[in-house]
PDB file of C-alpha atoms in Angstrom:
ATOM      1  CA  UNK A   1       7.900 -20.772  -0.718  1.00 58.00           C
ATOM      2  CA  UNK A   2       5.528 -17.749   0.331  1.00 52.00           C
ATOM      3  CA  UNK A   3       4.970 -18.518   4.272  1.00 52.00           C
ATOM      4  CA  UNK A   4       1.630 -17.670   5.764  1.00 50.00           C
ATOM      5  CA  UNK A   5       1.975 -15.702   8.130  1.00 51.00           C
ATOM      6  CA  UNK A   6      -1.379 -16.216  10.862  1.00 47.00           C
ATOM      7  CA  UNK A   7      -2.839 -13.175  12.443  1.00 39.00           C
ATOM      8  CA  UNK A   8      -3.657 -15.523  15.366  1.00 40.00           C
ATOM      9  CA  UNK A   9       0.572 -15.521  16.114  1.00 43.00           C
ATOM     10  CA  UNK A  10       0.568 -11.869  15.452  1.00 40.00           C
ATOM     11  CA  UNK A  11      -2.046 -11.261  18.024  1.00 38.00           C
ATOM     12  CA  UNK A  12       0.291 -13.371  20.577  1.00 38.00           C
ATOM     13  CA  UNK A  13       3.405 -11.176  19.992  1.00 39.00           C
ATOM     14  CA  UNK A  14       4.506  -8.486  22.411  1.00 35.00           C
ATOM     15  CA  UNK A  15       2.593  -5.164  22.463  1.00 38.00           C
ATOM     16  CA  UNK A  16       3.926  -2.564  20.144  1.00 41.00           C
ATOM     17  CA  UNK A  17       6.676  -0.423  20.836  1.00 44.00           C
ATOM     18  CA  UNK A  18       7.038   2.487  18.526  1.00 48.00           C
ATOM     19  CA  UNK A  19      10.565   3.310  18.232  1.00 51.00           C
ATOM     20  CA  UNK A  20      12.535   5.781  15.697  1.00 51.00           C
ATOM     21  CA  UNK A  21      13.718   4.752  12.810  1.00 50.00           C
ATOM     22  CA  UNK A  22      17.742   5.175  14.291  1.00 53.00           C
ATOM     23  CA  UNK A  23      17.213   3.032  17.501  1.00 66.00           C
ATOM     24  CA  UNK A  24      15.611   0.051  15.956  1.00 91.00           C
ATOM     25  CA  UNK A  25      17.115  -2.372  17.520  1.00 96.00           C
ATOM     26  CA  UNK A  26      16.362  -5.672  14.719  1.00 97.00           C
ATOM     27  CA  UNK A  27      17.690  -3.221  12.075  1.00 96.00           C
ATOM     28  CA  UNK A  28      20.722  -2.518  14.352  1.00 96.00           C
ATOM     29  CA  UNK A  29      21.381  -5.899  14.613  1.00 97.00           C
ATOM     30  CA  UNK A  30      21.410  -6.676  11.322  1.00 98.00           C
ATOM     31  CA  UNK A  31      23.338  -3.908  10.450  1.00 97.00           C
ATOM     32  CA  UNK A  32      25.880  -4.982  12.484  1.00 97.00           C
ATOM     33  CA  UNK A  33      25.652  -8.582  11.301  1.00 98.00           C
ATOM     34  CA  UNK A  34      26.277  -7.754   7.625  1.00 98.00           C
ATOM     35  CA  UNK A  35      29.183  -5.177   8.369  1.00 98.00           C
ATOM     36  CA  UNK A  36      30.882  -8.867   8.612  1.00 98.00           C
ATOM     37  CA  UNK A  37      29.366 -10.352   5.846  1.00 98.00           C
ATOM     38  CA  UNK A  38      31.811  -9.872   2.187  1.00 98.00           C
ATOM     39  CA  UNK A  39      29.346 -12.200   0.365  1.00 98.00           C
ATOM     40  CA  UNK A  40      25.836 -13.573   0.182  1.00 98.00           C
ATOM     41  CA  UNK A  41      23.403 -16.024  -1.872  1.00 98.00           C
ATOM     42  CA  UNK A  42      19.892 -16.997  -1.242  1.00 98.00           C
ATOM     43  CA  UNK A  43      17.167 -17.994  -2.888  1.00 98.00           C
ATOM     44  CA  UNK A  44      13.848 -15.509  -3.119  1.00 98.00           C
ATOM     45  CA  UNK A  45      10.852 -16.384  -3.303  1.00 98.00           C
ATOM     46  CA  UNK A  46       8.789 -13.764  -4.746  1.00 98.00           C
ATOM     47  CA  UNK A  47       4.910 -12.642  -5.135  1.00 98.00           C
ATOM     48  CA  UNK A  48       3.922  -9.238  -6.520  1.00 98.00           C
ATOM     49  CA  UNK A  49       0.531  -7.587  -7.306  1.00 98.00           C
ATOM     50  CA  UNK A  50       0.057  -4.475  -9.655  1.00 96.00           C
ATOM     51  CA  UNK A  51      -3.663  -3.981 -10.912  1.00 95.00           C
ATOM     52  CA  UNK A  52      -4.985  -7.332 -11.906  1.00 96.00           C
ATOM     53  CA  UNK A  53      -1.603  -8.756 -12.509  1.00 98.00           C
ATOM     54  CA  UNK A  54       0.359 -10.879 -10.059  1.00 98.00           C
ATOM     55  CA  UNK A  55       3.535 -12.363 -10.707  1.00 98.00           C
ATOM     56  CA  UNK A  56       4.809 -15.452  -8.636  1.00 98.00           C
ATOM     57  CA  UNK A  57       9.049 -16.153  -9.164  1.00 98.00           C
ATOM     58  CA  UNK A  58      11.820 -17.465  -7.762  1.00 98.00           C
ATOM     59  CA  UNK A  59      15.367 -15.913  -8.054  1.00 98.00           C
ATOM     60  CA  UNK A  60      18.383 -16.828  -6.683  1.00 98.00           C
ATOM     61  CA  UNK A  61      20.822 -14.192  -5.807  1.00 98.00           C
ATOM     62  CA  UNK A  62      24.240 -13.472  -5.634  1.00 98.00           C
ATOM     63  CA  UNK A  63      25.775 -10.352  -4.096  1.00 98.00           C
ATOM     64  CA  UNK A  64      29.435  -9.140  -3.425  1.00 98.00           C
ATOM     65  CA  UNK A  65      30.669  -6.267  -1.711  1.00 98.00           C
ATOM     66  CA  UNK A  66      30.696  -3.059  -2.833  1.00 96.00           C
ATOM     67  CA  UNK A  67      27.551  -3.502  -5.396  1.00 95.00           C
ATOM     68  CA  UNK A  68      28.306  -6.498  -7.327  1.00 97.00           C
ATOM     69  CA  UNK A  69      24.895  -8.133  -7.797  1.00 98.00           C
ATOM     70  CA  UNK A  70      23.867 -10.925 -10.235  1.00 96.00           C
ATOM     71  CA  UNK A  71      20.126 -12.715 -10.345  1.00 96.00           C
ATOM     72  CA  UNK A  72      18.727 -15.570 -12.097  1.00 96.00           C
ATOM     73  CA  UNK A  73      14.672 -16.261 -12.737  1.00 96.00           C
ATOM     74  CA  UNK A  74      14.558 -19.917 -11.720  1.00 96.00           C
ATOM     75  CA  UNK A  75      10.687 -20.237 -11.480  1.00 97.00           C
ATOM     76  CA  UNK A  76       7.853 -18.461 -12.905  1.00 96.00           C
ATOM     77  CA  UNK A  77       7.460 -15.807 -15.703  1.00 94.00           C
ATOM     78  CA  UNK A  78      10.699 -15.458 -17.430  1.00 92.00           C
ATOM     79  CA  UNK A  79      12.346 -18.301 -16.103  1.00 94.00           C
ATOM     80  CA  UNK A  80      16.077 -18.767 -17.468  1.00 92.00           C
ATOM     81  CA  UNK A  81      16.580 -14.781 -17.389  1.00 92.00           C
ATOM     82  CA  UNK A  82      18.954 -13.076 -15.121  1.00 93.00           C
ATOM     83  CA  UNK A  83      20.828  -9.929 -14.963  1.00 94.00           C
ATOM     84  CA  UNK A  84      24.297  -8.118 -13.233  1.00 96.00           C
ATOM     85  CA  UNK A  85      24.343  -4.847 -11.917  1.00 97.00           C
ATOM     86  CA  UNK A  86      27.593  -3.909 -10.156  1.00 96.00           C
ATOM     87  CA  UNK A  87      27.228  -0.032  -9.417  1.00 95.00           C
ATOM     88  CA  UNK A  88      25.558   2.546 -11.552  1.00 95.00           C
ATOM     89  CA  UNK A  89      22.332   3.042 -13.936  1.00 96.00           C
ATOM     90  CA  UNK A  90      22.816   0.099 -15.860  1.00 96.00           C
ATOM     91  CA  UNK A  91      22.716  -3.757 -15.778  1.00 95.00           C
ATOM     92  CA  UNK A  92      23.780  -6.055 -17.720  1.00 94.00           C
ATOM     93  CA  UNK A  93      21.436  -9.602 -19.037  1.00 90.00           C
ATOM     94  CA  UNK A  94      19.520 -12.006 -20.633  1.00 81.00           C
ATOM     95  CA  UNK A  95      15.959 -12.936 -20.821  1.00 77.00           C
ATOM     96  CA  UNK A  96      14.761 -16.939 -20.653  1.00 65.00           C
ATOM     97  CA  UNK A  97      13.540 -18.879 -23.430  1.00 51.00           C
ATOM     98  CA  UNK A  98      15.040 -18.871 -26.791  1.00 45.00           C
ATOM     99  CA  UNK A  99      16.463 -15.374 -26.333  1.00 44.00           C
ATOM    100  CA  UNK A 100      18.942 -17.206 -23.023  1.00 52.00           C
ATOM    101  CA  UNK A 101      22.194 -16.451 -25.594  1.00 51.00           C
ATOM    102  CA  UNK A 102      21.561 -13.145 -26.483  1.00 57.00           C
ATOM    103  CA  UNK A 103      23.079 -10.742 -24.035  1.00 76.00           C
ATOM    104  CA  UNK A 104      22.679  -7.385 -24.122  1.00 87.00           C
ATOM    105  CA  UNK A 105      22.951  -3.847 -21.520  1.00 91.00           C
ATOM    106  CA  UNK A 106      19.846  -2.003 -20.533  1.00 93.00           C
ATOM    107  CA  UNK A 107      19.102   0.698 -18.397  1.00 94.00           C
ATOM    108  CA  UNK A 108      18.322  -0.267 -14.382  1.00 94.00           C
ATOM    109  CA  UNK A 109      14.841   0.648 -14.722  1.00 94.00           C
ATOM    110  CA  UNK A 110      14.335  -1.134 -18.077  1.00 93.00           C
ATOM    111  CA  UNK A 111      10.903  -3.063 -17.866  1.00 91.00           C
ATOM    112  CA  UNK A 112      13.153  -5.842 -19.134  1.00 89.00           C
ATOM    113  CA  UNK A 113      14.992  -5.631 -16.093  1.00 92.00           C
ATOM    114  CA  UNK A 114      12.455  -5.427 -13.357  1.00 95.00           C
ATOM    115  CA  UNK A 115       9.698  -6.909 -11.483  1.00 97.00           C
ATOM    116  CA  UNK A 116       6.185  -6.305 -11.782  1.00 97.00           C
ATOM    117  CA  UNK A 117       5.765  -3.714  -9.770  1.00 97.00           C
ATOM    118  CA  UNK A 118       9.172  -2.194 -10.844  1.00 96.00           C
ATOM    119  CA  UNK A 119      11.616  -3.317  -7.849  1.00 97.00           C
ATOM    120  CA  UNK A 120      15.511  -3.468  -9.931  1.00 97.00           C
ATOM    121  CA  UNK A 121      18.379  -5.523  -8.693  1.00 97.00           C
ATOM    122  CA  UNK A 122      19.736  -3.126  -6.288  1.00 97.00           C
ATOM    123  CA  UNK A 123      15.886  -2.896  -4.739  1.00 96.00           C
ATOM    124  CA  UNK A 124      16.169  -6.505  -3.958  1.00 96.00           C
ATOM    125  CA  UNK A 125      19.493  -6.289  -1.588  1.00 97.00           C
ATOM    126  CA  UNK A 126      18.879  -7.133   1.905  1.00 98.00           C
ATOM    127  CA  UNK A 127      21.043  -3.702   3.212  1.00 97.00           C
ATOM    128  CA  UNK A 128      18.553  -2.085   0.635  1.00 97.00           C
ATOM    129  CA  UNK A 129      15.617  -3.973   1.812  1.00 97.00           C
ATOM    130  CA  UNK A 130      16.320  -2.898   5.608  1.00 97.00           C
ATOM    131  CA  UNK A 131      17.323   1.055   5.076  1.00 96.00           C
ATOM    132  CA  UNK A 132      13.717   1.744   3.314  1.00 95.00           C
ATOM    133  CA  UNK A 133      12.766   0.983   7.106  1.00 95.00           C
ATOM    134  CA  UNK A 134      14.950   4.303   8.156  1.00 92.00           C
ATOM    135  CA  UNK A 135      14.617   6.500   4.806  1.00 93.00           C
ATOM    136  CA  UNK A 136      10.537   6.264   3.913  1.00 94.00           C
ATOM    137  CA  UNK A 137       8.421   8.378   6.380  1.00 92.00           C
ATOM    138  CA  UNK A 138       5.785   6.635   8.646  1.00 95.00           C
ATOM    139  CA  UNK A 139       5.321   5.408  12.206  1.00 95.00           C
ATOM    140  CA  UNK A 140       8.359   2.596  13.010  1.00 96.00           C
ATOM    141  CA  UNK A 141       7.385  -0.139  15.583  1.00 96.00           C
ATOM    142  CA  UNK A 142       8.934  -3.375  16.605  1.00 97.00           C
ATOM    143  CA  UNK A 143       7.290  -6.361  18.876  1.00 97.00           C
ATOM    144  CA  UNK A 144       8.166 -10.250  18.744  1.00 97.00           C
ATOM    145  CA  UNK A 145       6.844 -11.836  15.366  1.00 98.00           C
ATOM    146  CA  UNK A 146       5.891 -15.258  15.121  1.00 97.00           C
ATOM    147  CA  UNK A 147       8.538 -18.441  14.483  1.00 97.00           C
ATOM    148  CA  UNK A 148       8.970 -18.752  10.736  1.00 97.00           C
ATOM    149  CA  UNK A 149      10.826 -21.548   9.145  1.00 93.00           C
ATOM    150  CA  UNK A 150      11.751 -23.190  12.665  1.00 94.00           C
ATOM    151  CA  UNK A 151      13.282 -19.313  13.208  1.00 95.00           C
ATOM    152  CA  UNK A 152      12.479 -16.908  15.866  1.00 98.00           C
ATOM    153  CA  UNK A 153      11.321 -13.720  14.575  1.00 98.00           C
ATOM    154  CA  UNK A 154      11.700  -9.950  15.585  1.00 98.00           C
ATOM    155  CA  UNK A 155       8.592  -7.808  13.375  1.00 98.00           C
ATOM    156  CA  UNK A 156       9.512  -4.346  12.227  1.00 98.00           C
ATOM    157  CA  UNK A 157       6.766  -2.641  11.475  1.00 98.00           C
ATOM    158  CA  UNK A 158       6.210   0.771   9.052  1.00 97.00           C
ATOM    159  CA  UNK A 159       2.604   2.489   8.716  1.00 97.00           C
ATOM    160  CA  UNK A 160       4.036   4.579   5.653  1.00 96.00           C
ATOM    161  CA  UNK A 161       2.790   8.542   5.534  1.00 95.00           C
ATOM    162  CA  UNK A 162       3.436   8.785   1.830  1.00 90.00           C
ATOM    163  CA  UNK A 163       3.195   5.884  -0.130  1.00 87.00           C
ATOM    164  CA  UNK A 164       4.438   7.711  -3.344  1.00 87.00           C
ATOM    165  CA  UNK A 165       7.445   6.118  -3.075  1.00 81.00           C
ATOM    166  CA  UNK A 166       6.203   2.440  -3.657  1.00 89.00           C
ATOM    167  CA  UNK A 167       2.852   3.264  -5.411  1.00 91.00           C
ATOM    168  CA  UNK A 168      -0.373   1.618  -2.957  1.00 95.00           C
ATOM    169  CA  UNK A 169       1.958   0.267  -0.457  1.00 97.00           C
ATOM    170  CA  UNK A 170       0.290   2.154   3.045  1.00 97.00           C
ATOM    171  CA  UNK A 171       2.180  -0.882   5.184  1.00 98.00           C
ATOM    172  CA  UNK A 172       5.462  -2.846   5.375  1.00 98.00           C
ATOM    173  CA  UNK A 173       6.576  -5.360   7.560  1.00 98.00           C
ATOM    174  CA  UNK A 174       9.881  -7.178   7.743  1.00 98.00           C
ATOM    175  CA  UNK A 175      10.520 -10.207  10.114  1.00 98.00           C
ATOM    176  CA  UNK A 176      14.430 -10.379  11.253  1.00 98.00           C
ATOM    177  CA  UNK A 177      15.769 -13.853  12.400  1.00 98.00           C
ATOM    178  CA  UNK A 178      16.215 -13.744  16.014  1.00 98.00           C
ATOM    179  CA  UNK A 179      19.228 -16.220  15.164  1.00 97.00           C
ATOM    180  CA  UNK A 180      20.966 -14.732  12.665  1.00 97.00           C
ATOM    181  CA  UNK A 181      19.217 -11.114  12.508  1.00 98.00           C
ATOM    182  CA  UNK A 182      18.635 -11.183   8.624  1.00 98.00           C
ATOM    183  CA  UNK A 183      15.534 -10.720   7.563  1.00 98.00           C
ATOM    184  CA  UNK A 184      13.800 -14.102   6.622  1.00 98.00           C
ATOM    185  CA  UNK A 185      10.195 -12.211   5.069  1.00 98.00           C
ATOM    186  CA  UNK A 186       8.986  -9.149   4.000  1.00 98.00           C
ATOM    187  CA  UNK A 187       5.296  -8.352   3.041  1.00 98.00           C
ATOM    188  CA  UNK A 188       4.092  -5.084   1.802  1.00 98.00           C
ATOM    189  CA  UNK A 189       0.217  -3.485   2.049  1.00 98.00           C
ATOM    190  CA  UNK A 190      -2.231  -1.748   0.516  1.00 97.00           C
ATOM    191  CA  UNK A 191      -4.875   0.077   1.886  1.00 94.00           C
ATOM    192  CA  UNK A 192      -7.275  -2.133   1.829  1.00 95.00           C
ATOM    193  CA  UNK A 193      -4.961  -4.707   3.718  1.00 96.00           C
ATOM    194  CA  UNK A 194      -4.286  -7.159   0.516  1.00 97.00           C
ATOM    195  CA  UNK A 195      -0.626  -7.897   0.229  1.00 98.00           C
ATOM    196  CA  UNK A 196       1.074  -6.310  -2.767  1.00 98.00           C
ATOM    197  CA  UNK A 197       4.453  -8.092  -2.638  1.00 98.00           C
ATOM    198  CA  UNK A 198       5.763 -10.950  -0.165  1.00 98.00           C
ATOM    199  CA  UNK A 199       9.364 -11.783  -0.506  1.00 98.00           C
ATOM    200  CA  UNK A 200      10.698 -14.715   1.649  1.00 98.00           C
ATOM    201  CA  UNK A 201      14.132 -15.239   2.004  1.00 98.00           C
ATOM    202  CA  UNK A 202      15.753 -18.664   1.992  1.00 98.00           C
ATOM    203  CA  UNK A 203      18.913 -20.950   1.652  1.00 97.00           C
ATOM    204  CA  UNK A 204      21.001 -18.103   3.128  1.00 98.00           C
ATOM    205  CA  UNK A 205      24.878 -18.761   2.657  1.00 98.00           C
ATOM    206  CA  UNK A 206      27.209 -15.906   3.996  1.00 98.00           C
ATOM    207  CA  UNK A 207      30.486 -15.400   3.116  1.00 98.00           C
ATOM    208  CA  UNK A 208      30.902 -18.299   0.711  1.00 98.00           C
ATOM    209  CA  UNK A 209      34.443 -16.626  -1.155  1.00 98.00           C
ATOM    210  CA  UNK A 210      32.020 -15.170  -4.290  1.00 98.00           C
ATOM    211  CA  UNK A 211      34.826 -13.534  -7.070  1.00 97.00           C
ATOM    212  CA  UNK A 212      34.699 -10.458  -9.150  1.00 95.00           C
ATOM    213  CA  UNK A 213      34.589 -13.065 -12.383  1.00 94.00           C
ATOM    214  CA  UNK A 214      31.555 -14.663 -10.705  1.00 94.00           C
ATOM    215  CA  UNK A 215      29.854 -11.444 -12.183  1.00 93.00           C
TER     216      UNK A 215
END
C-alpha cells in the first residue's frame, strides 16, 4: 500500500525548521526507541523507478539484533524469492518460481539480490534507513507532516548536495510516527520532482522473541 501523500497537507504543516543533522529531534526519537527494540517484522511496501523501469513489491521483513536480516518477495516481480544477510558482503537465498528450492550464496550487491535501483538487505533496515538522514550531505529540516495511516507524522526533510550516492535522488523525505517514532514512509526525488522510490512501512511488530534459527 503506497499512501498518497497530498501537497495540500504538506502546505498545512508547520514552517520549516532547518536543523543539523545531530539535533534532529524525530531521528532522536527513534533512535532512542529502537535502542529498546531486540526484534522487528513489517511488511514493505515498495515502488522504485530507474530509467523506464519501475518495479512495484511487497516484502516482508524480519530483523534481529546485531545484523540478522531475512526478506521474502510476497508481491510483484520475483514473488516467492527471499534472502538472509546476517553481517558481512554476502547473503544468502532463493529466487521465486520454479527456482524456490534451489538455494544458493551471492555477493550483497548481486543483481540477484537487490532492488531495482540497487538498495540490498542491509539498505532496507529502518536504523539504516534513518542514519542516511545524518551521513549524506544536504540541508536537514523537520516540520509536522500530515496523519498517515490514522498516525501522526513528524517530516524529516533532506535537499541532498551530492546525489552520487543514490544516483538522481536530489530529495528525501521520511515521515516518523508521532506515536511510536518509527518511520511509517519514505519517498525519494529526482530533480524534476517525480518520485524514484516510495517505501511505506506497515504491520510493525517489535520485539516479538525472533531466534538465531529463524535465519
Amino acid at each position: 500500500m503506497l499512501y498518497k501523500i497530498s501537497i495540500f497537507a504538506l502546505a498545512l504543516a508547520a514552517i520549516i525548521a532547518p536543523v543539523s543533522a545531530a539535533t534532529v529531534p524525530a531521528i532522536a526519537a527513534f533512535d532512542d526507541a529502537f535502542a529498546r527494540v531486540n526484534d522487528y517484522t513489517l511488511t514493505v511496501h515498495a515502488h522504485e523507478v530507474k530509467g523506464d523501469q519501475t518495479q512495484d513489491r511487497i516484502y516482508h521483513f524480519w530483523f534481529k539484533k546485531p545484523h540478522q536480516a531475512k526478506t521474502q518477495i510476497v508481491s510483484g516481480p520475483g514473488a516467492g524469492g527471499g534472502g538472509v544477510w546476517t553481517g558481512g558482503d554476502t547473503v544468502s537465498g532463493h529466487q521465486g518460481g520454479i527456482l524456490s528450492f534451489f538455494h544458493l550464496k551471492v555477493g550483497l550487491h548481486d543483481r540477484r539480490a537487490v532492488s531495482l535501483r540497487g538498495y540490498t538487505i542491509p539498505d532496507g533496515l529502518l536504523p539504516n534507513q534513518a542514519d542516511k538522514y545524518k551521513e549524506i550531505k544536504g540541508a536537514l529540516s523537520e516540520r509536522n507532516g500530515p496523519t498517515i495511516g490514522g498516525q501522526e507524522t513528524t517530516l524529516v526533510e533532506l535537499l541532498v548536495a551530492d546525489s552520487s550516492a543514490d544516483p538522481g535522488v536530489t530529495r528525501a523525505v521520511i515521515y516518523f510516527s508521532k506515536a511510536t517514532h518509527f518511520p511509517v514512509v519514505q519517498i525519494r526525488y529526482g530533480s524534476d520532482g517525480k518520485i524514484l522510490s516510495q517505501e511505506t512501512w506497515t504491520d510493525l511488530r517489535t520485539n516479538v522473541g525472533l531466534k538465531d534459527s529463524d535465519f
